[in-house]
Short mmCIF file of C-alpha atoms and ligand atoms in Angstrom, two decimals:
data_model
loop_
_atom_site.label_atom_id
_atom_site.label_comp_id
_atom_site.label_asym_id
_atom_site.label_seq_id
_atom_site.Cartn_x
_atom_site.Cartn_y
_atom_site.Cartn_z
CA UNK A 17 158.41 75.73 103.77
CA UNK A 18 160.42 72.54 104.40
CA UNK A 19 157.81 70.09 102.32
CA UNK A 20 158.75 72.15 99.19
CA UNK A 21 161.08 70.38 97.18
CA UNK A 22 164.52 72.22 96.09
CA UNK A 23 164.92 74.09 93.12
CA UNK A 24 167.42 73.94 90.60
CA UNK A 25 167.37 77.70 88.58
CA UNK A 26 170.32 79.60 86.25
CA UNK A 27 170.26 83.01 87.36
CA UNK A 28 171.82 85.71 84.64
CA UNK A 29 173.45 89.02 86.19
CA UNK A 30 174.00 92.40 83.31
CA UNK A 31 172.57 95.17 85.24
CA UNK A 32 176.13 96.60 85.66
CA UNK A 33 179.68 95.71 84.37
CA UNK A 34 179.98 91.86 85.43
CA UNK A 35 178.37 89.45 82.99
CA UNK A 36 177.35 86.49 84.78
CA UNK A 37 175.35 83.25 85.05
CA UNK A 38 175.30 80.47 87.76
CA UNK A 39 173.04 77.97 88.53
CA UNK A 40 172.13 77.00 92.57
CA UNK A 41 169.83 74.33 93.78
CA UNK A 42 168.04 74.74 97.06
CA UNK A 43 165.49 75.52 99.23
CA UNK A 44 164.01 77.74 101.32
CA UNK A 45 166.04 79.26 103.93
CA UNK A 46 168.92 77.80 102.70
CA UNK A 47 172.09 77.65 102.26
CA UNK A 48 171.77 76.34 98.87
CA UNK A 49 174.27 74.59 96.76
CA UNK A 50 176.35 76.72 94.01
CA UNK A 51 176.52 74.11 91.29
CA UNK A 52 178.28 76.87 88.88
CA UNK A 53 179.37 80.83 89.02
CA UNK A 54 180.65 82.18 86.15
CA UNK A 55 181.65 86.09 86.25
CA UNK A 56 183.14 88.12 83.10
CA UNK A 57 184.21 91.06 84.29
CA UNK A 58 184.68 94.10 81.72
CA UNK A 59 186.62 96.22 84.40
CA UNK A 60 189.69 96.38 81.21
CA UNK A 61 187.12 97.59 78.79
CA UNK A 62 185.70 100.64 80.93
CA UNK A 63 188.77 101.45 82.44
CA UNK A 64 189.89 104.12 79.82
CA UNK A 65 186.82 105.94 80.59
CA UNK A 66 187.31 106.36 84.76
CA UNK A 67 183.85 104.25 85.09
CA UNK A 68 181.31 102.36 83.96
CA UNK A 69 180.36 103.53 79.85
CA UNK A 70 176.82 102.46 79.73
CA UNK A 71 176.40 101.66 76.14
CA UNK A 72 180.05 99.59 75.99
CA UNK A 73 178.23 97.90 78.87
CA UNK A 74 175.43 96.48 76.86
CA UNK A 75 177.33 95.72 73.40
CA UNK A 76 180.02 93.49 75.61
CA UNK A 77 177.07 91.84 77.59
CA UNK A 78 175.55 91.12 73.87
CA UNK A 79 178.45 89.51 72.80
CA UNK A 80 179.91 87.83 75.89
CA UNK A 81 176.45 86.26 77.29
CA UNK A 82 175.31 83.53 75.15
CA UNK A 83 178.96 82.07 76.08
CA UNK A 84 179.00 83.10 79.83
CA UNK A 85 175.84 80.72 80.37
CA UNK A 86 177.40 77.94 78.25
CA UNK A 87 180.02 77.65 80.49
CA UNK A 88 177.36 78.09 84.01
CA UNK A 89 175.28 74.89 82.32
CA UNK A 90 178.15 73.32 81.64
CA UNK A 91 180.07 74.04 84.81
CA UNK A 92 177.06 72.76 86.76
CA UNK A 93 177.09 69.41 84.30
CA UNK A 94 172.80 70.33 83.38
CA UNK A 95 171.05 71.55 79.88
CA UNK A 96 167.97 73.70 80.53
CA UNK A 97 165.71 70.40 80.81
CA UNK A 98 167.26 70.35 84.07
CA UNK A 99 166.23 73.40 85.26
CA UNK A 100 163.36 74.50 87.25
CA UNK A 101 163.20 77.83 86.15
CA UNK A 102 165.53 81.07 84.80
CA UNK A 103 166.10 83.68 86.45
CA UNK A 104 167.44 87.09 85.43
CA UNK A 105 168.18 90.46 86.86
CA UNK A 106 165.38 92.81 85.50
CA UNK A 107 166.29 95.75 87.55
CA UNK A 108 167.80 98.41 89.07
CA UNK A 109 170.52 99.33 86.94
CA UNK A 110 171.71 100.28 83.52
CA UNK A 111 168.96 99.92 81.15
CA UNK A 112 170.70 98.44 78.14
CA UNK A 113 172.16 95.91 80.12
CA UNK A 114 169.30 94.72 82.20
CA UNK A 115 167.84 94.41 78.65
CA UNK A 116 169.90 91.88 77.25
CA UNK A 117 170.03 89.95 80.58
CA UNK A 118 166.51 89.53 80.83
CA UNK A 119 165.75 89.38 77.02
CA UNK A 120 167.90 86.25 76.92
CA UNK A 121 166.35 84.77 80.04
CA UNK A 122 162.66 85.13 78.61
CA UNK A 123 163.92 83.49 75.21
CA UNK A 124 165.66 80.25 77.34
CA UNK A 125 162.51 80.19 79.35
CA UNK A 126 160.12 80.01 76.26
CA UNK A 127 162.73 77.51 74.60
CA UNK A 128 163.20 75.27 77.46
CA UNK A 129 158.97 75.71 78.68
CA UNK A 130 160.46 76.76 81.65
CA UNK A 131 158.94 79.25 84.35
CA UNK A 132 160.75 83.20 84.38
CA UNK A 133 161.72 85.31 87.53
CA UNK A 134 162.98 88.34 86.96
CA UNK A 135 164.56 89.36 90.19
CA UNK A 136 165.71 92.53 91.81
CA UNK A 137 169.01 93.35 91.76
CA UNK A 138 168.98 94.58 95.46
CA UNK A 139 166.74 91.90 96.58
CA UNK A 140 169.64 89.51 95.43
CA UNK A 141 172.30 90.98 97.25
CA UNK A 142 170.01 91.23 100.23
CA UNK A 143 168.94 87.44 100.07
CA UNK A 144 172.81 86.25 99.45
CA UNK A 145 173.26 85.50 103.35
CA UNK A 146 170.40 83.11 103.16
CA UNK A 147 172.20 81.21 99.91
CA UNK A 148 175.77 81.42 101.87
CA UNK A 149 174.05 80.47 105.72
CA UNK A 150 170.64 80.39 105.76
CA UNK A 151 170.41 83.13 107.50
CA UNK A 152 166.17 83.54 108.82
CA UNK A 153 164.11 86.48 108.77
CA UNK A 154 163.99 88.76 110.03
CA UNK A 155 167.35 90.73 109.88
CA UNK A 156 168.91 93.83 109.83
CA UNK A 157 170.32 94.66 106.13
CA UNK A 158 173.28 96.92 105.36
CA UNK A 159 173.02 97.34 101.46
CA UNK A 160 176.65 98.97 100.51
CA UNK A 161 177.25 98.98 96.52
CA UNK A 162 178.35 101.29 93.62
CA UNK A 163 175.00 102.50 93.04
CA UNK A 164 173.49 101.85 96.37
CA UNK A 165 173.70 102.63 100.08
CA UNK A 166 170.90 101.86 102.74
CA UNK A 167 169.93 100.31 105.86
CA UNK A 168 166.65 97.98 105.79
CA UNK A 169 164.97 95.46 107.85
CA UNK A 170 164.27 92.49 106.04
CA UNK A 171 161.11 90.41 107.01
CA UNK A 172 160.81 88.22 103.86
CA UNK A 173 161.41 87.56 100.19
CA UNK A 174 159.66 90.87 98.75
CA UNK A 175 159.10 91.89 102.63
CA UNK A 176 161.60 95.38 103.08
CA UNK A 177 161.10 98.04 105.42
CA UNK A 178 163.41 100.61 104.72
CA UNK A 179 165.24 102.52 107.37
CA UNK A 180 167.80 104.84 106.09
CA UNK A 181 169.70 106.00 102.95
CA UNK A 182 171.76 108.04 101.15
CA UNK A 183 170.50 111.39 100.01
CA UNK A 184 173.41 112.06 97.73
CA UNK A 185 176.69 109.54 96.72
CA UNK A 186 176.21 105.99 97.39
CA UNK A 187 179.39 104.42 99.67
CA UNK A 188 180.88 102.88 96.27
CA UNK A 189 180.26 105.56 94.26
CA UNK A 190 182.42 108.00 97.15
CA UNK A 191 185.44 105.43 96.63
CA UNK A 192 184.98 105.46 92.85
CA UNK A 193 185.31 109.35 93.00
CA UNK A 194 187.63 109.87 95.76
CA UNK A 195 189.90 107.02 93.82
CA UNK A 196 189.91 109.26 90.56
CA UNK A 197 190.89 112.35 92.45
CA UNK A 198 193.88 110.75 93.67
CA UNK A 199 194.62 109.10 90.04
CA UNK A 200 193.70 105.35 90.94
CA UNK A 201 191.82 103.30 88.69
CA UNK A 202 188.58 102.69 88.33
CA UNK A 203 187.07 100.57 90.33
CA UNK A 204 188.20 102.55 93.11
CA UNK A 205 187.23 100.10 95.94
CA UNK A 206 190.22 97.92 96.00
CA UNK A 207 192.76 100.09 95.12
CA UNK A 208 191.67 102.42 97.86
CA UNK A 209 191.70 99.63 99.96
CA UNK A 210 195.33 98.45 99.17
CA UNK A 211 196.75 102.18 99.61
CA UNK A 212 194.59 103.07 102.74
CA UNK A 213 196.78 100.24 104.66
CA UNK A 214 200.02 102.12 104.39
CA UNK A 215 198.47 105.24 105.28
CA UNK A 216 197.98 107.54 108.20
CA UNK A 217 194.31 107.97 108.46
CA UNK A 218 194.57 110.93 111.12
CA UNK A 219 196.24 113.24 108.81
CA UNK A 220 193.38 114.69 107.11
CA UNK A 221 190.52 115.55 109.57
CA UNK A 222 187.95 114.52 106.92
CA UNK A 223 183.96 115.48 108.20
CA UNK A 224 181.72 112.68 108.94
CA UNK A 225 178.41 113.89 107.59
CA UNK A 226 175.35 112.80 109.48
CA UNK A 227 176.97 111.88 112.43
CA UNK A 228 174.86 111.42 115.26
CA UNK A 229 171.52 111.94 113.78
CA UNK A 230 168.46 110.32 114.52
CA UNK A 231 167.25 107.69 111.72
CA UNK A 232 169.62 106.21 109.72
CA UNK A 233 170.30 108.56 106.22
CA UNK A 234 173.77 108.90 104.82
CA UNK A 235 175.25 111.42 103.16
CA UNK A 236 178.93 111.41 101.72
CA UNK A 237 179.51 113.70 99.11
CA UNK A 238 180.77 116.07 101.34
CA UNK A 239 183.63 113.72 101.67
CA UNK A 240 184.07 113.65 98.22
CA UNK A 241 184.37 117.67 98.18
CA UNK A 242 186.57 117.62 101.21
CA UNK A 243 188.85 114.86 99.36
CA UNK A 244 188.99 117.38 96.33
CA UNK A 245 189.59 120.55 97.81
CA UNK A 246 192.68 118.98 99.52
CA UNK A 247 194.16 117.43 95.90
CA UNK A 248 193.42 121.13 94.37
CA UNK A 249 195.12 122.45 97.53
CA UNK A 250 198.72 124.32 97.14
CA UNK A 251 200.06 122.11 100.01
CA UNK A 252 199.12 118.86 97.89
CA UNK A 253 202.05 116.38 97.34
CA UNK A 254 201.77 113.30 95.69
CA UNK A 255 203.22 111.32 98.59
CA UNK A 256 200.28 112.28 100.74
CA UNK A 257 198.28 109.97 98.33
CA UNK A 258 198.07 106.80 100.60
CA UNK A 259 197.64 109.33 104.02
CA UNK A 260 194.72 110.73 102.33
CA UNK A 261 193.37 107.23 101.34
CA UNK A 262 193.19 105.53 104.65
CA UNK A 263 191.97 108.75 105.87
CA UNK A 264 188.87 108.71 103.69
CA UNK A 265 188.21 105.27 104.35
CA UNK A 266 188.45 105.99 108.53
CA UNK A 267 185.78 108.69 107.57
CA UNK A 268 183.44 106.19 105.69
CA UNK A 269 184.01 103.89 108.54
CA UNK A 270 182.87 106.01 111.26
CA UNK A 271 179.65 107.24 109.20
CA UNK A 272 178.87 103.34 108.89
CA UNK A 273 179.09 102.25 111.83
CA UNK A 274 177.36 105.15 113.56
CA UNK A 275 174.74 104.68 110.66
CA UNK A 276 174.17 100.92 111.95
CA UNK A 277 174.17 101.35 114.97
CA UNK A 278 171.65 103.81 114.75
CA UNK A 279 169.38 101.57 112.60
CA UNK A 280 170.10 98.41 115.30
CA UNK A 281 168.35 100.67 117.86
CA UNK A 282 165.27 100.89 116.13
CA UNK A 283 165.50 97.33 114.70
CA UNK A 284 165.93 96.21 118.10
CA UNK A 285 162.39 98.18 119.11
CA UNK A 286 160.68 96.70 116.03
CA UNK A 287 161.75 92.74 116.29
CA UNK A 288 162.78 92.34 119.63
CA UNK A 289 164.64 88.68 120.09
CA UNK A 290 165.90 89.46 115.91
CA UNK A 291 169.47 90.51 115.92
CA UNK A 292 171.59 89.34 112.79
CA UNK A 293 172.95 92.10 110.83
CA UNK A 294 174.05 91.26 107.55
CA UNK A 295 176.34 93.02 104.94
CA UNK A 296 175.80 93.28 101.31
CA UNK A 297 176.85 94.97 98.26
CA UNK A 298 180.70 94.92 96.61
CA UNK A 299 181.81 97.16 99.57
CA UNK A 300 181.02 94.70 101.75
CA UNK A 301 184.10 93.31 99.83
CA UNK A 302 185.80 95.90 101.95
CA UNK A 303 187.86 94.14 105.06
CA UNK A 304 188.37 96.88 106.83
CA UNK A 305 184.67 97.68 106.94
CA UNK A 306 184.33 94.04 107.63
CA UNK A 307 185.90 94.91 110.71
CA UNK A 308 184.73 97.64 112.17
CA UNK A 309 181.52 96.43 111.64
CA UNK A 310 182.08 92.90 113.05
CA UNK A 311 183.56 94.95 116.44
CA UNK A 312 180.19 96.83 115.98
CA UNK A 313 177.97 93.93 116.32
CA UNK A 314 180.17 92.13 118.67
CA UNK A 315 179.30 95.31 120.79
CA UNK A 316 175.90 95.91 120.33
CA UNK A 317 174.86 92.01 120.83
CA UNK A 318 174.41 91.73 117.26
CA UNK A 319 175.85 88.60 115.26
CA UNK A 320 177.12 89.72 111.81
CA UNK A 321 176.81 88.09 108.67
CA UNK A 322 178.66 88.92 105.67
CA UNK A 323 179.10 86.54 102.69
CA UNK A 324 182.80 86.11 100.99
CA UNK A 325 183.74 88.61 98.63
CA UNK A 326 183.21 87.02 95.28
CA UNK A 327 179.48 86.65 96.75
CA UNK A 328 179.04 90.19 97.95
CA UNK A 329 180.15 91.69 94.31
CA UNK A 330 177.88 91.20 91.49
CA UNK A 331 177.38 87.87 90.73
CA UNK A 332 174.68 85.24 89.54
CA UNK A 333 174.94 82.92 91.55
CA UNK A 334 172.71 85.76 94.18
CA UNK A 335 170.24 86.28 91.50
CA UNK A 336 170.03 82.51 90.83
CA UNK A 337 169.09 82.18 94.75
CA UNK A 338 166.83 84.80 94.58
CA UNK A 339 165.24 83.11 92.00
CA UNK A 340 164.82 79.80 94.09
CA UNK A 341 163.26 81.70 96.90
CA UNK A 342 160.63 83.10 94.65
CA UNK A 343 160.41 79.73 92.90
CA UNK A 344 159.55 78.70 96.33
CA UNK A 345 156.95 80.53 96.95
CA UNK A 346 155.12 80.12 93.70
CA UNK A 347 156.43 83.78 91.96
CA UNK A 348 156.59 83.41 88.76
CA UNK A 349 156.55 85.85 86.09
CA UNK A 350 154.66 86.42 82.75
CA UNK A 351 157.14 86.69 79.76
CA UNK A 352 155.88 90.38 79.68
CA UNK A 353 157.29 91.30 82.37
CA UNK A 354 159.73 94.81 81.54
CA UNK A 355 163.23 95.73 82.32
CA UNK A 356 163.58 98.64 84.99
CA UNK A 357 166.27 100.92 85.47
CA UNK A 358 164.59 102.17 88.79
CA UNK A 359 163.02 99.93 91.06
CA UNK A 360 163.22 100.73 94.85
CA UNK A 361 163.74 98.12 96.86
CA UNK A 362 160.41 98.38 98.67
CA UNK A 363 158.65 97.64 95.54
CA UNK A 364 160.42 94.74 94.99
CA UNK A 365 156.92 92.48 95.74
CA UNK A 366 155.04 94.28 93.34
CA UNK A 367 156.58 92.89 90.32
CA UNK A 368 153.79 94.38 87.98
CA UNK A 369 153.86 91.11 85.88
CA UNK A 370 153.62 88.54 88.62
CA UNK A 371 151.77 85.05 87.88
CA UNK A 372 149.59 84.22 90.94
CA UNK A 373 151.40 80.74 92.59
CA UNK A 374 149.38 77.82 90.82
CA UNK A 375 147.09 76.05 93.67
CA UNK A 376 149.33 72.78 95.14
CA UNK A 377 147.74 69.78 93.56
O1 KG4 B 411 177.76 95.40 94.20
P1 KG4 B 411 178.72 95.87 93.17
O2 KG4 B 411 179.67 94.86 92.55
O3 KG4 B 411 177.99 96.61 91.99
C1 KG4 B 411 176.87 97.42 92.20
O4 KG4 B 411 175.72 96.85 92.26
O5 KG4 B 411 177.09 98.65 92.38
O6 KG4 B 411 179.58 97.05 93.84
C2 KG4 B 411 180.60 97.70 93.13
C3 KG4 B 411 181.18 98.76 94.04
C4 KG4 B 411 182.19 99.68 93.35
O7 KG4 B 411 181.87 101.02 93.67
C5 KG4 B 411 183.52 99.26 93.97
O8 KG4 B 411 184.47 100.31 94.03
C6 KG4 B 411 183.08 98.82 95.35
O9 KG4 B 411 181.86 98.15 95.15
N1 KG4 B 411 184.06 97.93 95.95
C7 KG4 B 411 184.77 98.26 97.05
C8 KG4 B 411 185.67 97.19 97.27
N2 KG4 B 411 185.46 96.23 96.32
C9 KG4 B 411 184.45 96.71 95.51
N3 KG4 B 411 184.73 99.35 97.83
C10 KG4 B 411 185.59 99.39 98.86
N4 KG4 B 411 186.50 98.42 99.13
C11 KG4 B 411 186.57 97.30 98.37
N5 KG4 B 411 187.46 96.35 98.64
ZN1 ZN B 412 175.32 95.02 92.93
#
C-alpha cells in the first residue's frame, strides 16, 4: 500500500447531534494529517428535551452545514479542486440527519467532479486509531458509544468479525439514562463522570450483568433498573446523588473489563502474535474507563490504544480518514448510493452502491 499516493478528502459527520466537517490527508495505515476539524455541537438545543430530538436534529444540521464545511475548507486553506474525494457519513444513525450529510456530500462531489464515499459511522470510529497512530491490522476493537456497544476484531477496512454485543442498552445510552434519573443533564457521560469522582462507589451494590460468561455480550439495562428502583426508593436522599454515580460507573467498569478480557482470549486464539486493543466511541472519552482498561491490557499483555477525546466523540475528521482508507483502496461510490439508519457493522463492505476500483494505469 505504500506506492499509493496520499489522499486529501473532507469528510461530513450528521448522523447524530454534532455537525461536522474536516478534511485529513494521508495514507494508508496512517497516521494521517488533520488539516481542519470543525464540530457544532447542538447539545443546548436538545437539552430541554433530556436527549437527542430527532427531527430538531436534522433542521439544525440543514441550517448549520453549508457553514460548518466553509469553515473545514477554509481552516485547512483548500477549495474542493483540492480535494481527492468527499466523504460523508451515510449510516447508522438518525435518518434525517444522515440525509442531509450525505445529500450535501453527493451535490459537492458532482460540483467539484469529485469521487463520493459514503462511510460507516462505526467503521469511522473503528479506523480513528489508524488516523491518530497508525495502528495495523489486525486488532482487537472495543466500540463504546451512545447508540453502540460491542467488541470486534478488526482485520481490514470493511474486514469485521464481530465478537460480542449488547442485547439491550448500549454503554452511553446506560449513562444517558442513569444521568436523567439522578436529574443531570443530558449528555449524561460527563456529568456522570465529574460527580462519580466525589463519590463512594461501594455504597450501592449495583449487579454486573453478564459477568463471567463465555463470549463477549453485554447487557446493562439491568443497571439502569437497579439505578431507578434506588431513586424511587423511600430511603433516597438527594445527597446520595454522587455515591450512586461513581457507583454505577464501578459497575460499568467491571462489566467492561470482564467483557474485554473475555473477547482478548478468543482474539488471542484467532491472531496469535496480534495484541493491540483499541477504544472507540464518545465513552471512550471516559478516563476512568481509560483506566481500568489501560491496567487491563497492561495485564493481559495487551497494548491499548485509545485516541484523545475530541477524536473518540463524533467528529469528521474519523469519517474524513475513513474516507482516505477507502480512497485507498479504490472504493468509491455511485452518487446513488442511499442513506441507512441501520447498517451493522459487518456489512460495512457491502456498500450496495460500490464502484469497482478503476484498473491502475
Ligand atoms: O460516539 P458518540 O459521540 O455518539 C454516538 O455515536 O453515539 O457518543 C456519545 C455518547 C453519549 O452517550 C455520551 O453520554 C457518552 O458518549 N459520553 C461519555 C463521556 N463522554 C461522552 N460517557 C461516559 N463518560 C464520558 N466522559
Ligand atoms: Zn459515534
Amino acid at each position: 500500500m505504500d506506492c499509493v499516493r496520499a489522499f486529501t478528502v473532507l469528510g461530513l459527520e450528521t448522523s447524530c447531534d454534532e455537525t461536522a466537517a474536516a478534511v485529513v490527508r494521508g495514507r494508508t495505515p496512517g497516521p494521517g494529517e488533520i488539516l481542519s476539524n470543525v464540530v457544532l455541537s447542538q447539545i443546548d438545543e436538545h437539552q430541554p428535551y433530556g436527549g437527542v430530538v430527532p427531527e430538531i436534529a436534522a433542521r439544525a444540521h440543514v441550517e448549520a452545514l453549508d457553514a460548518v464545511v466553509e469553515q473545514a475548507l477554509a481552516d485547512a486553506g483548500m477549495g474542493l479542486a483540492d480535494l481527492d474525494a468527499v466523504a460523508a457519513t451515510a449510516g447508522p444513525g438518525l435518518i434525517g440527519g444522515v440525509m442531509v450529510g450525505l445529500t450535501t456530500a453527493k451535490a459537492l462531489a458532482l460540483a467539484a467532479g469529485k469521487p463520493l464515499i459514503a462511510i460507516n459511522h462505526l467503521e469511522a470510529h473503528a479506523l480513528t486509531a489508524r488516523l491518530t497512530d497508525g495502528t495495523e491490522f489486525p486488532f482487537l476493537l472495543l466500540l463504546i458509544s451512545g447508540g453502540h456497544c460491542q467488541l470486534l476484531a478488526v482485520e481490514g477496512v470493511g474486514r469485521f468479525r464481530l465478537y460480542g454485543a449488547t442485547i439491550d442498552d448500549a454503554v452511553g445510552e446506560a449513562f444517558d439514562k442513569t444521568a436523567k434519573l439522578l436529574g443531570l443533564p443530558y449528555p449524561g457521560g460527563p456529568n456522570i463522570e465529574a460527580l462519580a469522582r466525589t463519590g463512594n462507589a461501594r455504597r450501592f451494590p449495583l449487579p454486573r450483568p453478564m459477568l463471567g460468561r463465555d463470549g463477549a455480550d453485554f447487557s446493562l439495562s439491568g443497571l439502569k433498573t437497579a439505578v431507578r428502583q434506588i431513586v424511587r426508593g423511600e430511603n433516597w436522599d438527594e445527597a446520595m446523588r454522587a455515591d450512586l454515580a461513581a457507583s454505577f460507573q464501578a459497575a460499568v467498569l467491571d462489566v467492561l473489563i470482564d467483557r474485554s478480557a473475555s473477547a482478548m482470549t478468543r482474539f488471542r486464539a484467532e491472531f496469535p502474535g496480534a495484541h493491540t486493543f483499541v477504544v472507540a466511541g464518545g465513552v471512550a472519552a471516559n478516563s476512568a474507563i481509560r483506566n481500568a482498561l489501560s491496567e487491563l491490557c497492561a495485564h493481559e499483555g495487551f497494548a491499548i490504544k485509545i485516541p484523545p477525546p475530541r477524536l473518540c466523540t463524533d467528529n469528521a475528521a474519523m469519517v474524513a480518514w475513513a474516507g482516505v482508507e477507502h480512497g485507498q483502496l479504490g472504493l468509491f461510490d455511485a452518487l446513488t448510493v442511499a442513506p441507512r439508519a441501520r447498517w451493522p457493522l459487518q456489512d460495512a463492505a457491502a456498500g450496495g452502491s460500490r464502484i469497482p476500483a478503476r484498473p491502475k494505469s
